[in-house]
Short mmCIF file of C-alpha atoms and ligand atoms in Angstrom, two decimals:
data_model
loop_
_atom_site.label_atom_id
_atom_site.label_comp_id
_atom_site.label_asym_id
_atom_site.label_seq_id
_atom_site.Cartn_x
_atom_site.Cartn_y
_atom_site.Cartn_z
CA MET A 1 22.04 37.98 -2.97
CA LYS A 2 22.45 34.38 -1.76
CA TYR A 3 19.35 34.83 0.37
CA THR A 4 17.33 35.94 -2.63
CA ILE A 5 18.28 32.90 -4.67
CA HIS A 6 17.37 30.66 -1.78
CA ALA A 7 13.95 32.23 -1.40
CA ALA A 8 13.22 31.77 -5.00
CA CYS A 9 14.24 28.17 -4.66
CA SER A 10 11.77 27.62 -1.87
CA VAL A 11 8.91 29.11 -3.82
CA LEU A 12 9.66 26.79 -6.77
CA MET A 13 9.79 23.72 -4.45
CA LEU A 14 6.53 24.39 -2.71
CA PRO A 15 4.07 23.36 -5.44
CA PHE A 16 6.10 20.14 -5.99
CA MET A 17 5.87 19.15 -2.33
CA LEU A 18 2.16 19.82 -2.17
CA ALA A 19 1.55 17.69 -5.23
CA THR A 20 3.69 14.88 -3.78
CA SER A 21 1.75 14.78 -0.50
CA ALA A 22 -1.60 15.05 -2.25
CA MET A 23 -0.84 11.87 -4.18
CA GLY A 24 -0.72 9.68 -1.10
CA GLY A 25 -2.87 6.54 -1.46
CA SER A 26 -1.53 3.82 -3.76
CA ALA A 27 1.78 5.85 -4.18
CA ASP A 28 2.60 4.56 -0.65
CA VAL A 29 2.06 0.82 -1.52
CA VAL A 30 5.10 -1.43 -1.22
CA VAL A 31 5.03 -4.94 -2.67
CA GLU A 32 7.52 -7.42 -1.21
CA ASN A 33 8.45 -11.09 -1.49
CA ALA A 34 6.63 -11.71 -4.73
CA TRP A 35 6.96 -15.19 -6.23
CA ALA A 36 5.16 -17.59 -8.45
CA ARG A 37 5.38 -21.24 -9.25
CA ALA A 38 6.47 -22.65 -12.57
CA SER A 39 3.60 -23.98 -14.70
CA ILE A 40 3.17 -27.10 -16.86
CA GLY A 41 2.51 -25.52 -20.20
CA THR A 42 -0.27 -22.97 -20.59
CA SER A 43 -3.49 -24.98 -20.23
CA ARG A 44 -3.88 -24.42 -16.55
CA PRO A 45 -3.82 -21.10 -14.76
CA GLY A 46 -0.81 -19.98 -12.86
CA ALA A 47 -0.71 -18.25 -9.41
CA ALA A 48 1.47 -15.59 -7.88
CA TYR A 49 1.95 -14.57 -4.23
CA MET A 50 3.32 -11.43 -2.55
CA GLU A 51 2.94 -9.11 0.45
CA VAL A 52 1.23 -5.87 -0.24
CA HIS A 53 2.05 -3.20 2.35
CA ASN A 54 0.32 0.18 2.78
CA ALA A 55 3.05 2.53 4.08
CA GLY A 56 0.80 5.51 3.87
CA ASP A 57 -1.59 7.11 6.29
CA GLU A 58 -4.87 6.57 4.35
CA PRO A 59 -6.60 3.38 3.16
CA VAL A 60 -5.86 2.06 -0.36
CA THR A 61 -8.13 -0.22 -2.36
CA LEU A 62 -6.65 -2.84 -4.72
CA THR A 63 -9.03 -3.19 -7.61
CA GLY A 64 -7.30 -5.50 -10.05
CA LEU A 65 -4.23 -6.89 -11.75
CA ARG A 66 -2.59 -6.65 -15.14
CA THR A 67 0.25 -8.67 -16.77
CA ASP A 68 1.35 -9.55 -20.27
CA LEU A 69 1.76 -13.14 -19.07
CA ALA A 70 -1.97 -13.74 -18.65
CA MET A 71 -5.04 -12.54 -20.45
CA LEU A 72 -7.21 -12.72 -17.28
CA PRO A 73 -5.33 -12.09 -14.12
CA GLU A 74 -7.57 -11.82 -11.13
CA VAL A 75 -7.34 -11.58 -7.30
CA HIS A 76 -8.78 -14.86 -5.83
CA ARG A 77 -9.37 -16.07 -2.33
CA THR A 78 -9.10 -19.69 -1.35
CA ALA A 79 -11.47 -20.80 1.42
CA THR A 80 -11.65 -24.17 3.14
CA ASP A 81 -15.04 -25.33 4.55
CA GLU A 82 -15.72 -27.41 7.62
CA GLN A 83 -15.32 -30.64 5.59
CA GLY A 84 -11.87 -29.51 4.53
CA VAL A 85 -12.87 -28.85 0.93
CA SER A 86 -11.04 -25.87 -0.61
CA SER A 87 -12.58 -23.70 -3.26
CA MET A 88 -11.62 -20.34 -4.63
CA SER A 89 -13.55 -17.34 -5.98
CA PRO A 90 -12.79 -13.81 -7.09
CA ALA A 91 -11.97 -11.76 -3.98
CA GLY A 92 -13.32 -8.54 -5.31
CA GLN A 93 -11.71 -5.25 -4.09
CA ILE A 94 -9.18 -5.45 -1.27
CA VAL A 95 -9.02 -2.56 1.15
CA ILE A 96 -5.65 -2.16 2.86
CA ALA A 97 -5.70 -0.04 5.96
CA PRO A 98 -2.78 2.31 6.74
CA GLY A 99 0.20 0.43 8.01
CA GLU A 100 -1.43 -2.90 7.19
CA THR A 101 0.15 -5.74 5.11
CA VAL A 102 -2.10 -8.07 3.11
CA ALA A 103 -0.47 -11.41 2.34
CA PHE A 104 -1.09 -13.28 -0.84
CA GLU A 105 -0.07 -16.83 -0.01
CA PRO A 106 -0.91 -20.47 -0.89
CA GLY A 107 -4.28 -21.34 0.68
CA GLY A 108 -5.43 -17.69 0.87
CA LEU A 109 -5.42 -14.72 -1.37
CA HIS A 110 -3.55 -15.18 -4.61
CA ALA A 111 -3.08 -13.67 -8.02
CA MET A 112 -4.76 -16.05 -10.35
CA LEU A 113 -3.17 -15.89 -13.82
CA MET A 114 -5.78 -17.29 -16.21
CA GLN A 115 -5.23 -17.75 -19.91
CA LEU A 116 -1.38 -17.86 -19.79
CA GLN A 117 0.20 -16.43 -22.89
CA ARG A 118 3.36 -18.56 -22.41
CA PRO A 119 4.62 -21.21 -19.99
CA MET A 120 5.91 -20.01 -16.60
CA GLU A 121 9.51 -21.18 -16.71
CA GLU A 122 11.55 -21.60 -13.49
CA GLY A 123 14.21 -18.86 -13.23
CA GLU A 124 12.39 -16.34 -15.34
CA THR A 125 10.41 -13.33 -14.12
CA PHE A 126 7.35 -11.46 -15.31
CA PRO A 127 5.88 -8.05 -14.53
CA LEU A 128 2.69 -7.93 -12.50
CA THR A 129 0.84 -4.53 -12.14
CA LEU A 130 -1.48 -3.91 -9.24
CA THR A 131 -4.17 -1.28 -9.94
CA PHE A 132 -5.83 0.85 -7.26
CA SER A 133 -9.09 2.75 -6.96
CA ASP A 134 -7.31 6.15 -7.00
CA GLY A 135 -5.91 5.35 -10.48
CA GLY A 136 -2.42 4.49 -9.20
CA GLU A 137 -0.56 1.45 -10.14
CA THR A 138 2.39 -0.55 -8.71
CA THR A 139 4.36 -2.95 -10.89
CA VAL A 140 6.50 -5.65 -9.42
CA GLU A 141 8.81 -8.15 -11.18
CA VAL A 142 7.78 -11.60 -10.04
CA PRO A 143 10.43 -14.35 -9.99
CA ILE A 144 9.24 -17.80 -11.05
CA LEU A 145 10.37 -20.57 -8.67
CA GLY A 146 10.24 -24.35 -8.98
CA ILE A 147 7.02 -26.20 -9.52
CA ALA A 148 6.86 -27.40 -5.91
CA ALA A 149 8.03 -24.13 -4.26
CA ARG A 150 6.09 -23.05 -1.15
CA GLY A 151 7.64 -19.57 -0.88
CA PRO A 152 10.53 -17.29 -1.74
CA GLU A 153 12.80 -18.88 0.89
CA ASP A 154 12.63 -22.36 -0.78
CU1 CU B 1 -7.49 -18.90 -7.95
#
C-alpha cells in the first residue's frame, strides 16, 4: 500500500519537474550587488549598477528595464574615446552566456533612469525589473547610497 502511494506521488511530480527544467533561460538569472547613487532632485537622470549572473546552461538576452521610479529606464553603455572623452548610448540587447556575469558599473554598462518620478533619497530602495527575450523577468530591490558612492562597499 505504501508503495502504491509513493508511485502515484512520482507520477504527479513528473510534469512539474519537466515544466521547471523547460523554463530555464532567464529563470536562472541572479542579480547581485545592486546599488544606485542618490540624486539631486528629479531634473537629471539617475543611474543604477549591479552584477547580472546567468547561472543556467543556455544564453539569456536582457532586453530592457522597468521601474516605477523612472518613466524611461534604459540600459546604457559608457565608452571613452582615445582623447579621453566619455559618451554614453543605449546598449541594446545584452546577451549573457551560460555561467557569465555582466557587470553594470560606473564607466561601463549602467541602468540609466530617465524621467525620475521622485528624488532618489539616500537610505531608500526602489524595485528595478530586468526583462528578458524569453518573456521572463527578474526584479531586484536597489539600495540608494550616498551621492558620491562608488560601489556597495562604500
Ligand atoms: Cu546613461
